[in-house]
PDB file of C-alpha atoms and ligand atoms in Angstrom:
ATOM      1  CA  MET A1420      -0.168  -0.006  -0.263  1.00 48.00           C
ATOM      2  CA  ALA A1421       2.972   2.238   0.085  1.00 47.00           C
ATOM      3  CA  GLY A1422       3.280   5.097  -2.054  1.00 53.00           C
ATOM      4  CA  GLN A1423      -0.037   5.177  -2.916  1.00 65.00           C
ATOM      5  CA  ALA A1424      -2.071   9.373  -3.016  1.00 66.00           C
ATOM      6  CA  GLN A1425      -4.278  10.123  -0.023  1.00 71.00           C
ATOM      7  CA  ILE A1426      -7.564   9.901  -0.973  1.00 67.00           C
ATOM      8  CA  GLN A1427      -8.437  13.094  -0.265  1.00 67.00           C
ATOM      9  CA  ASN A1428     -12.545  13.732   0.387  1.00 65.00           C
ATOM     10  CA  ALA A1429     -13.182  17.571   0.415  1.00 60.00           C
ATOM     11  CA  SER A1430     -16.456  17.074   1.385  1.00 67.00           C
ATOM     12  CA  PRO A1431     -18.499  15.832   4.299  1.00 82.00           C
ATOM     13  CA  ARG A1432     -20.247  13.315   2.668  1.00 91.00           C
ATOM     14  CA  GLY A1433     -19.058  10.207   2.181  1.00 95.00           C
ATOM     15  CA  LEU A1434     -18.611   8.542  -0.915  1.00 96.00           C
ATOM     16  CA  PHE A1435     -20.483   5.744  -2.277  1.00 97.00           C
ATOM     17  CA  ILE A1436     -18.426   3.135  -4.194  1.00 98.00           C
ATOM     18  CA  THR A1437     -19.987  -0.079  -5.741  1.00 98.00           C
ATOM     19  CA  LEU A1438     -18.398  -3.295  -6.770  1.00 98.00           C
ATOM     20  CA  GLU A1439     -19.675  -5.469  -9.772  1.00 98.00           C
ATOM     21  CA  GLY A1440     -19.045  -8.096 -11.548  1.00 98.00           C
ATOM     22  CA  THR A1441     -19.479 -12.161 -12.572  1.00 94.00           C
ATOM     23  CA  GLU A1442     -18.789 -14.892 -10.575  1.00 89.00           C
ATOM     24  CA  GLY A1443     -14.742 -15.547  -9.840  1.00 91.00           C
ATOM     25  CA  ALA A1444     -14.448 -11.704 -10.794  1.00 93.00           C
ATOM     26  CA  GLY A1445     -12.281 -11.164  -7.765  1.00 93.00           C
ATOM     27  CA  LYS A1446     -14.765  -8.647  -5.960  1.00 96.00           C
ATOM     28  CA  SER A1447     -14.161  -9.722  -2.611  1.00 94.00           C
ATOM     29  CA  THR A1448     -10.218  -9.776  -2.902  1.00 94.00           C
ATOM     30  CA  LEU A1449     -10.695  -6.555  -4.281  1.00 97.00           C
ATOM     31  CA  ILE A1450     -13.241  -5.084  -1.987  1.00 97.00           C
ATOM     32  CA  ALA A1451     -11.235  -6.126   1.082  1.00 97.00           C
ATOM     33  CA  TYR A1452      -8.533  -4.301   0.112  1.00 97.00           C
ATOM     34  CA  LEU A1453      -9.372  -1.404  -0.712  1.00 97.00           C
ATOM     35  CA  ALA A1454     -11.173  -0.996   2.588  1.00 97.00           C
ATOM     36  CA  GLU A1455      -8.220  -1.683   4.355  1.00 97.00           C
ATOM     37  CA  MET A1456      -6.289   1.427   2.551  1.00 95.00           C
ATOM     38  CA  LEU A1457      -9.724   3.683   2.746  1.00 95.00           C
ATOM     39  CA  GLN A1458      -8.952   2.843   6.747  1.00 95.00           C
ATOM     40  CA  LYS A1459      -5.583   2.975   6.765  1.00 95.00           C
ATOM     41  CA  GLN A1460      -5.852   6.262   5.375  1.00 92.00           C
ATOM     42  CA  GLY A1461      -7.805   7.546   8.325  1.00 93.00           C
ATOM     43  CA  HIS A1462     -11.603   7.164   6.875  1.00 94.00           C
ATOM     44  CA  GLU A1463     -14.568   5.562   8.702  1.00 97.00           C
ATOM     45  CA  VAL A1464     -15.343   2.553   6.152  1.00 97.00           C
ATOM     46  CA  LEU A1465     -18.421   0.842   5.990  1.00 98.00           C
ATOM     47  CA  LEU A1466     -18.628  -2.350   3.971  1.00 98.00           C
ATOM     48  CA  LEU A1467     -21.943  -4.180   2.447  1.00 98.00           C
ATOM     49  CA  ARG A1468     -22.797  -6.414   0.704  1.00 97.00           C
ATOM     50  CA  GLU A1469     -26.384  -6.817  -1.419  1.00 98.00           C
ATOM     51  CA  PRO A1470     -28.469  -8.711  -1.127  1.00 98.00           C
ATOM     52  CA  GLY A1471     -28.360  -8.286   2.413  1.00 98.00           C
ATOM     53  CA  GLY A1472     -26.980  -5.610   4.942  1.00 96.00           C
ATOM     54  CA  THR A1473     -29.989  -5.481   6.696  1.00 98.00           C
ATOM     55  CA  GLU A1474     -32.067  -7.933   8.795  1.00 98.00           C
ATOM     56  CA  ALA A1475     -34.649  -8.217   6.454  1.00 98.00           C
ATOM     57  CA  GLY A1476     -32.340  -7.944   4.064  1.00 98.00           C
ATOM     58  CA  GLU A1477     -30.098 -11.115   5.664  1.00 98.00           C
ATOM     59  CA  LYS A1478     -33.848 -12.726   5.219  1.00 98.00           C
ATOM     60  CA  ILE A1479     -34.519 -12.276   1.488  1.00 98.00           C
ATOM     61  CA  ARG A1480     -30.960 -12.942   0.626  1.00 98.00           C
ATOM     62  CA  GLY A1481     -31.698 -16.693   1.919  1.00 97.00           C
ATOM     63  CA  ILE A1482     -34.705 -16.933   0.064  1.00 97.00           C
ATOM     64  CA  LEU A1483     -32.842 -15.748  -3.407  1.00 98.00           C
ATOM     65  CA  LYS A1484     -29.809 -17.932  -2.512  1.00 96.00           C
ATOM     66  CA  SER A1485     -32.101 -20.503  -2.054  1.00 96.00           C
ATOM     67  CA  PRO A1486     -31.311 -23.909  -4.218  1.00 93.00           C
ATOM     68  CA  TYR A1487     -33.931 -25.782  -2.554  1.00 92.00           C
ATOM     69  CA  LEU A1488     -37.491 -23.816  -3.551  1.00 91.00           C
ATOM     70  CA  SER A1489     -39.710 -26.268  -4.327  1.00 92.00           C
ATOM     71  CA  GLU A1490     -41.351 -23.654  -7.068  1.00 93.00           C
ATOM     72  CA  PRO A1491     -39.205 -21.802  -8.622  1.00 91.00           C
ATOM     73  CA  LEU A1492     -39.156 -17.985  -7.950  1.00 96.00           C
ATOM     74  CA  LEU A1493     -40.442 -15.480 -11.211  1.00 97.00           C
ATOM     75  CA  PRO A1494     -38.347 -12.897 -12.380  1.00 98.00           C
ATOM     76  CA  GLU A1495     -40.044 -10.392 -11.931  1.00 98.00           C
ATOM     77  CA  THR A1496     -40.175 -11.530  -7.371  1.00 98.00           C
ATOM     78  CA  GLU A1497     -36.598 -12.374  -7.809  1.00 98.00           C
ATOM     79  CA  LEU A1498     -36.397  -8.673  -8.968  1.00 98.00           C
ATOM     80  CA  LEU A1499     -38.984  -7.222  -5.984  1.00 98.00           C
ATOM     81  CA  LEU A1500     -36.922  -8.633  -3.545  1.00 98.00           C
ATOM     82  CA  MET A1501     -33.233  -7.684  -4.604  1.00 98.00           C
ATOM     83  CA  TYR A1502     -35.503  -4.060  -4.350  1.00 98.00           C
ATOM     84  CA  ALA A1503     -36.695  -4.800  -1.042  1.00 98.00           C
ATOM     85  CA  SER A1504     -33.153  -5.617  -0.159  1.00 98.00           C
ATOM     86  CA  ARG A1505     -31.593  -2.723  -1.617  1.00 98.00           C
ATOM     87  CA  VAL A1506     -34.022   0.320  -0.451  1.00 98.00           C
ATOM     88  CA  GLN A1507     -33.606  -1.486   2.892  1.00 98.00           C
ATOM     89  CA  LEU A1508     -29.909  -0.953   3.162  1.00 98.00           C
ATOM     90  CA  VAL A1509     -29.764   2.088   1.159  1.00 98.00           C
ATOM     91  CA  LYS A1510     -32.535   4.088   3.742  1.00 98.00           C
ATOM     92  CA  THR A1511     -31.255   2.623   6.820  1.00 98.00           C
ATOM     93  CA  ARG A1512     -27.959   1.764   6.217  1.00 98.00           C
ATOM     94  CA  ILE A1513     -26.224   3.986   3.528  1.00 98.00           C
ATOM     95  CA  ILE A1514     -27.766   7.441   3.466  1.00 98.00           C
ATOM     96  CA  PRO A1515     -27.238   7.561   7.428  1.00 98.00           C
ATOM     97  CA  ALA A1516     -23.563   6.430   6.964  1.00 98.00           C
ATOM     98  CA  LEU A1517     -22.789   8.578   3.938  1.00 97.00           C
ATOM     99  CA  GLU A1518     -24.425  11.914   5.588  1.00 97.00           C
ATOM    100  CA  ARG A1519     -21.829  11.198   8.731  1.00 97.00           C
ATOM    101  CA  GLY A1520     -19.150  11.460   5.968  1.00 96.00           C
ATOM    102  CA  VAL A1521     -18.209   7.712   5.599  1.00 97.00           C
ATOM    103  CA  MET A1522     -16.728   5.726   3.054  1.00 97.00           C
ATOM    104  CA  VAL A1523     -19.257   2.870   1.973  1.00 98.00           C
ATOM    105  CA  LEU A1524     -18.281  -0.030  -0.480  1.00 98.00           C
ATOM    106  CA  CYS A1525     -20.761  -2.264  -1.278  1.00 98.00           C
ATOM    107  CA  ASP A1526     -20.326  -5.919  -2.957  1.00 98.00           C
ATOM    108  CA  ARG A1527     -23.237  -5.680  -5.820  1.00 98.00           C
ATOM    109  CA  HIS A1528     -25.289  -2.706  -5.998  1.00 98.00           C
ATOM    110  CA  ASP A1529     -28.085  -1.882  -8.643  1.00 95.00           C
ATOM    111  CA  LEU A1530     -25.854  -2.702 -11.814  1.00 98.00           C
ATOM    112  CA  SER A1531     -26.780  -6.166 -11.109  1.00 98.00           C
ATOM    113  CA  SER A1532     -30.174  -6.283 -11.195  1.00 98.00           C
ATOM    114  CA  PHE A1533     -29.265  -4.671 -14.652  1.00 98.00           C
ATOM    115  CA  ALA A1534     -27.323  -7.663 -15.631  1.00 98.00           C
ATOM    116  CA  TYR A1535     -28.653 -10.364 -13.470  1.00 98.00           C
ATOM    117  CA  GLN A1536     -32.395  -9.569 -13.785  1.00 98.00           C
ATOM    118  CA  GLY A1537     -32.287  -7.884 -16.794  1.00 98.00           C
ATOM    119  CA  GLY A1538     -29.280  -9.778 -19.096  1.00 98.00           C
ATOM    120  CA  GLY A1539     -29.745 -13.089 -17.516  1.00 98.00           C
ATOM    121  CA  ARG A1540     -33.366 -13.396 -16.718  1.00 98.00           C
ATOM    122  CA  GLY A1541     -34.647 -11.146 -19.836  1.00 98.00           C
ATOM    123  CA  LEU A1542     -36.940  -8.520 -18.432  1.00 98.00           C
ATOM    124  CA  PRO A1543     -37.524  -5.645 -19.879  1.00 98.00           C
ATOM    125  CA  LEU A1544     -34.880  -2.599 -18.489  1.00 96.00           C
ATOM    126  CA  GLU A1545     -38.015  -0.742 -18.908  1.00 97.00           C
ATOM    127  CA  THR A1546     -39.591  -2.770 -15.982  1.00 98.00           C
ATOM    128  CA  ILE A1547     -36.461  -2.365 -14.068  1.00 98.00           C
ATOM    129  CA  LYS A1548     -35.807   1.203 -14.373  1.00 97.00           C
ATOM    130  CA  ALA A1549     -39.197   1.761 -13.064  1.00 98.00           C
ATOM    131  CA  VAL A1550     -38.692  -0.456  -9.932  1.00 98.00           C
ATOM    132  CA  ARG A1551     -35.518   1.332 -10.177  1.00 98.00           C
ATOM    133  CA  ARG A1552     -36.778   4.820 -10.012  1.00 98.00           C
ATOM    134  CA  ALA A1553     -40.101   3.958  -7.199  1.00 98.00           C
ATOM    135  CA  VAL A1554     -37.842   2.953  -4.352  1.00 98.00           C
ATOM    136  CA  LEU A1555     -34.292   4.896  -5.192  1.00 98.00           C
ATOM    137  CA  GLY A1556     -35.180   8.222  -6.857  1.00 98.00           C
ATOM    138  CA  ASP A1557     -32.048   9.436  -7.602  1.00 96.00           C
ATOM    139  CA  PHE A1558     -30.397   7.999  -5.977  1.00 98.00           C
ATOM    140  CA  ARG A1559     -27.233   6.134  -7.302  1.00 97.00           C
ATOM    141  CA  PRO A1560     -23.253   5.323  -6.033  1.00 98.00           C
ATOM    142  CA  ASP A1561     -20.481   8.041  -6.851  1.00 96.00           C
ATOM    143  CA  LEU A1562     -18.565   5.548  -8.249  1.00 97.00           C
ATOM    144  CA  THR A1563     -19.467   1.670  -9.469  1.00 98.00           C
ATOM    145  CA  LEU A1564     -16.302  -0.584 -10.715  1.00 98.00           C
ATOM    146  CA  LEU A1565     -17.280  -3.482 -12.817  1.00 98.00           C
ATOM    147  CA  LEU A1566     -14.436  -6.511 -12.726  1.00 98.00           C
ATOM    148  CA  ASP A1567     -15.048  -7.582 -16.273  1.00 98.00           C
ATOM    149  CA  LEU A1568     -13.381 -11.569 -17.449  1.00 97.00           C
ATOM    150  CA  PRO A1569     -14.646 -13.494 -19.683  1.00 97.00           C
ATOM    151  CA  VAL A1570     -17.455 -15.981 -18.179  1.00 96.00           C
ATOM    152  CA  GLU A1571     -15.343 -18.737 -18.819  1.00 95.00           C
ATOM    153  CA  VAL A1572     -12.057 -18.016 -16.467  1.00 94.00           C
ATOM    154  CA  GLY A1573     -14.568 -16.594 -13.742  1.00 94.00           C
ATOM    155  CA  MET A1574     -16.158 -19.946 -13.555  1.00 90.00           C
ATOM    156  CA  ALA A1575     -12.758 -21.652 -14.028  1.00 90.00           C
ATOM    157  CA  ARG A1576     -11.560 -19.716 -10.579  1.00 89.00           C
ATOM    158  CA  VAL A1577     -15.097 -20.558  -8.707  1.00 87.00           C
ATOM    159  CA  SER A1578     -15.344 -24.301  -9.721  1.00 85.00           C
ATOM    160  CA  GLN A1579     -13.299 -25.167  -6.683  1.00 82.00           C
ATOM    161  CA  ARG A1580     -15.808 -23.385  -4.524  1.00 86.00           C
ATOM    162  CA  GLY A1581     -18.382 -25.638  -2.301  1.00 87.00           C
ATOM    163  CA  ALA A1582     -22.314 -25.821  -2.597  1.00 90.00           C
ATOM    164  CA  LYS A1583     -23.865 -23.586  -5.198  1.00 92.00           C
ATOM    165  CA  ASP A1584     -26.662 -21.568  -4.825  1.00 93.00           C
ATOM    166  CA  ARG A1585     -29.559 -20.757  -7.078  1.00 94.00           C
ATOM    167  CA  PHE A1586     -27.299 -18.631  -9.123  1.00 95.00           C
ATOM    168  CA  GLU A1587     -24.454 -20.533  -9.555  1.00 93.00           C
ATOM    169  CA  LEU A1588     -26.237 -23.294 -10.492  1.00 91.00           C
ATOM    170  CA  GLU A1589     -27.137 -21.312 -14.328  1.00 94.00           C
ATOM    171  CA  LYS A1590     -25.427 -22.120 -16.840  1.00 93.00           C
ATOM    172  CA  LEU A1591     -22.344 -20.795 -18.828  1.00 95.00           C
ATOM    173  CA  ASP A1592     -25.209 -18.863 -21.326  1.00 97.00           C
ATOM    174  CA  PHE A1593     -26.955 -17.362 -18.457  1.00 97.00           C
ATOM    175  CA  PHE A1594     -23.849 -15.725 -17.570  1.00 97.00           C
ATOM    176  CA  LYS A1595     -22.819 -14.472 -20.780  1.00 98.00           C
ATOM    177  CA  ARG A1596     -25.863 -12.460 -20.900  1.00 98.00           C
ATOM    178  CA  VAL A1597     -25.259 -11.337 -17.777  1.00 98.00           C
ATOM    179  CA  ARG A1598     -21.715  -9.896 -18.806  1.00 98.00           C
ATOM    180  CA  ALA A1599     -23.051  -8.105 -22.010  1.00 98.00           C
ATOM    181  CA  ALA A1600     -25.867  -6.845 -20.308  1.00 98.00           C
ATOM    182  CA  TYR A1601     -22.727  -5.575 -17.882  1.00 98.00           C
ATOM    183  CA  LEU A1602     -21.330  -3.763 -20.291  1.00 98.00           C
ATOM    184  CA  GLU A1603     -24.365  -2.417 -22.227  1.00 97.00           C
ATOM    185  CA  ALA A1604     -25.197  -1.220 -18.873  1.00 96.00           C
ATOM    186  CA  ALA A1605     -21.636   0.117 -18.387  1.00 97.00           C
ATOM    187  CA  ALA A1606     -21.235   1.674 -21.598  1.00 97.00           C
ATOM    188  CA  GLN A1607     -24.078   4.294 -20.715  1.00 96.00           C
ATOM    189  CA  LEU A1608     -23.244   5.047 -17.003  1.00 96.00           C
ATOM    190  CA  ASP A1609     -20.879   7.472 -16.465  1.00 95.00           C
ATOM    191  CA  TYR A1610     -20.267   6.791 -12.877  1.00 97.00           C
ATOM    192  CA  VAL A1611     -19.028   2.913 -14.010  1.00 98.00           C
ATOM    193  CA  LYS A1612     -15.525   2.366 -14.576  1.00 97.00           C
ATOM    194  CA  VAL A1613     -14.853  -1.419 -16.527  1.00 98.00           C
ATOM    195  CA  ILE A1614     -11.893  -3.118 -15.361  1.00 98.00           C
ATOM    196  CA  ASP A1615     -10.330  -5.851 -16.707  1.00 97.00           C
ATOM    197  CA  GLY A1616     -10.658  -8.611 -13.959  1.00 96.00           C
ATOM    198  CA  ALA A1617      -8.510 -11.055 -15.619  1.00 95.00           C
ATOM    199  CA  GLN A1618      -5.194  -9.068 -15.023  1.00 95.00           C
ATOM    200  CA  SER A1619      -3.180 -10.154 -12.392  1.00 94.00           C
ATOM    201  CA  PRO A1620      -4.621  -9.160  -9.040  1.00 94.00           C
ATOM    202  CA  GLU A1621      -1.429  -5.778  -8.878  1.00 96.00           C
ATOM    203  CA  GLN A1622      -2.880  -4.331 -11.710  1.00 97.00           C
ATOM    204  CA  VAL A1623      -6.760  -4.680 -10.437  1.00 97.00           C
ATOM    205  CA  ARG A1624      -5.949  -2.566  -7.193  1.00 97.00           C
ATOM    206  CA  LYS A1625      -3.942  -0.377  -9.206  1.00 97.00           C
ATOM    207  CA  ALA A1626      -6.636  -0.041 -11.627  1.00 97.00           C
ATOM    208  CA  ALA A1627      -8.811   0.780  -8.927  1.00 97.00           C
ATOM    209  CA  VAL A1628      -7.231   2.602  -6.580  1.00 96.00           C
ATOM    210  CA  ALA A1629      -6.366   4.832  -9.716  1.00 96.00           C
ATOM    211  CA  ALA A1630     -10.459   5.018 -10.922  1.00 96.00           C
ATOM    212  CA  LEU A1631     -11.002   6.000  -6.888  1.00 94.00           C
ATOM    213  CA  GLU A1632      -8.722   8.776  -6.947  1.00 92.00           C
ATOM    214  CA  SER A1633      -9.809  10.461 -10.080  1.00 89.00           C
ATOM    215  CA  LEU A1634     -13.152  10.984  -8.069  1.00 82.00           C
ATOM    216  CA  PHE A1635     -11.288  13.774  -6.044  1.00 71.00           C
ATOM    217  CA  LEU A1636      -9.937  15.448  -9.682  1.00 55.00           C
ATOM    218  CA  PRO A1637     -10.620  19.272  -9.541  1.00 48.00           C
ATOM    219  CA  ASP A1638     -12.558  18.237 -13.334  1.00 45.00           C
ATOM    220  CA  ASN A1639     -14.531  15.605 -12.106  1.00 42.00           C
ATOM    221  CA  ALA A1640     -18.137  15.988 -11.727  1.00 38.00           C
ATOM    222  CA  TYR A1641     -18.365  14.429  -8.530  1.00 39.00           C
ATOM    223  CA  ASN A1642     -15.900  16.144  -6.124  1.00 37.00           C
ATOM    224  CA  GLY A1643     -17.179  17.572  -3.637  1.00 36.00           C
ATOM    225  CA  LEU A1644     -21.014  16.332  -3.516  1.00 32.00           C
TER     226      LEU A1644
HETATM  227  P1  TYD B 128     -23.095 -13.232  -3.896  1.00 72.64           P
HETATM  228  O1  TYD B 128     -22.498 -15.172  -2.922  1.00 72.64           O
HETATM  229  O2  TYD B 128     -22.653 -12.199  -3.364  1.00 72.64           O
HETATM  230  O3  TYD B 128     -22.253 -13.880  -5.315  1.00 72.64           O
HETATM  231  P2  TYD B 128     -21.107 -13.199  -5.557  1.00 72.64           P
HETATM  232  O4  TYD B 128     -20.364 -13.949  -4.524  1.00 72.64           O
HETATM  233  O5  TYD B 128     -20.911 -13.638  -6.644  1.00 72.64           O
HETATM  234  O6  TYD B 128     -21.663 -12.194  -5.384  1.00 72.64           O
HETATM  235  O7  TYD B 128     -24.503 -13.742  -4.364  1.00 72.64           O
HETATM  236  C1  TYD B 128     -25.649 -12.894  -4.727  1.00 72.64           C
HETATM  237  C2  TYD B 128     -25.809 -13.674  -5.745  1.00 72.64           C
HETATM  238  O8  TYD B 128     -27.018 -12.506  -6.037  1.00 72.64           O
HETATM  239  C3  TYD B 128     -25.227 -13.582  -7.058  1.00 72.64           C
HETATM  240  O9  TYD B 128     -25.307 -14.398  -7.751  1.00 72.64           O
HETATM  241  C4  TYD B 128     -25.347 -12.167  -8.008  1.00 72.64           C
HETATM  242  C5  TYD B 128     -27.010 -12.307  -7.685  1.00 72.64           C
HETATM  243  N1  TYD B 128     -27.939 -11.050  -7.622  1.00 72.64           N
HETATM  244  C6  TYD B 128     -28.275 -10.642  -8.497  1.00 72.64           C
HETATM  245  O10 TYD B 128     -28.907 -11.354  -9.033  1.00 72.64           O
HETATM  246  N2  TYD B 128     -29.276  -9.790  -8.631  1.00 72.64           N
HETATM  247  C7  TYD B 128     -29.249  -7.955  -7.614  1.00 72.64           C
HETATM  248  O11 TYD B 128     -29.785  -7.171  -7.855  1.00 72.64           O
HETATM  249  C8  TYD B 128     -28.198  -8.806  -7.009  1.00 72.64           C
HETATM  250  C9  TYD B 128     -27.279  -7.554  -5.780  1.00 72.64           C
HETATM  251  C10 TYD B 128     -27.387 -10.165  -6.670  1.00 72.64           C
END
């Protein structure tokens, strides 16, 4: 971590930074690194994940991930459960923390719904946008890091992990659609930075830190939030 520029936040408000990517992209390793880096620089950090992060959210997560449901969850049900968990987290944890100046790092957020429920399950983007607007309004991350890599590479990385959840049981084609939807959404959103997740962990870290630092450049639209 030596030699890294200090991430200075000029405003009293914290920053909301989310990590996204398909299975095996390396989100967990990167988010832990960024949390430690920001803490060492003196920031208060709140590390969260979606779905989950609240009492209700963790229960919803259990339903969403369980491979043992005797009746398949409809894509619409899946979407609404994702947003039920998300709005509870945003309104009771994330916004209050940001108002206290805390740096909030979240493992997955909104872009996952566009990628998984949109690309993966085939729900129309307009439906997702309508749900999003109804519950979150204009709230959005200050920065989203999308770790992108070929689906086969990510699947090979996670193949050794234990019991699979309902999403991990999906086929390669599902994850290819998820990846394509992620990239399509990223191309339209200026707060999403795509990082090549197939690079070495060191290179991924460098790209992520550079993206965080760019949040504080004087000509950046997000400076002084
Ligand atoms: P998790 O174990 O956290 O997955 P990962 O380690 O890959 O982040 O499980 C969350 C799963 O939920 C993951 O497969 C992606 C999926 N998901 C959606 O389909 N839509 C969403 O909006 C979110 C937040 C997650």
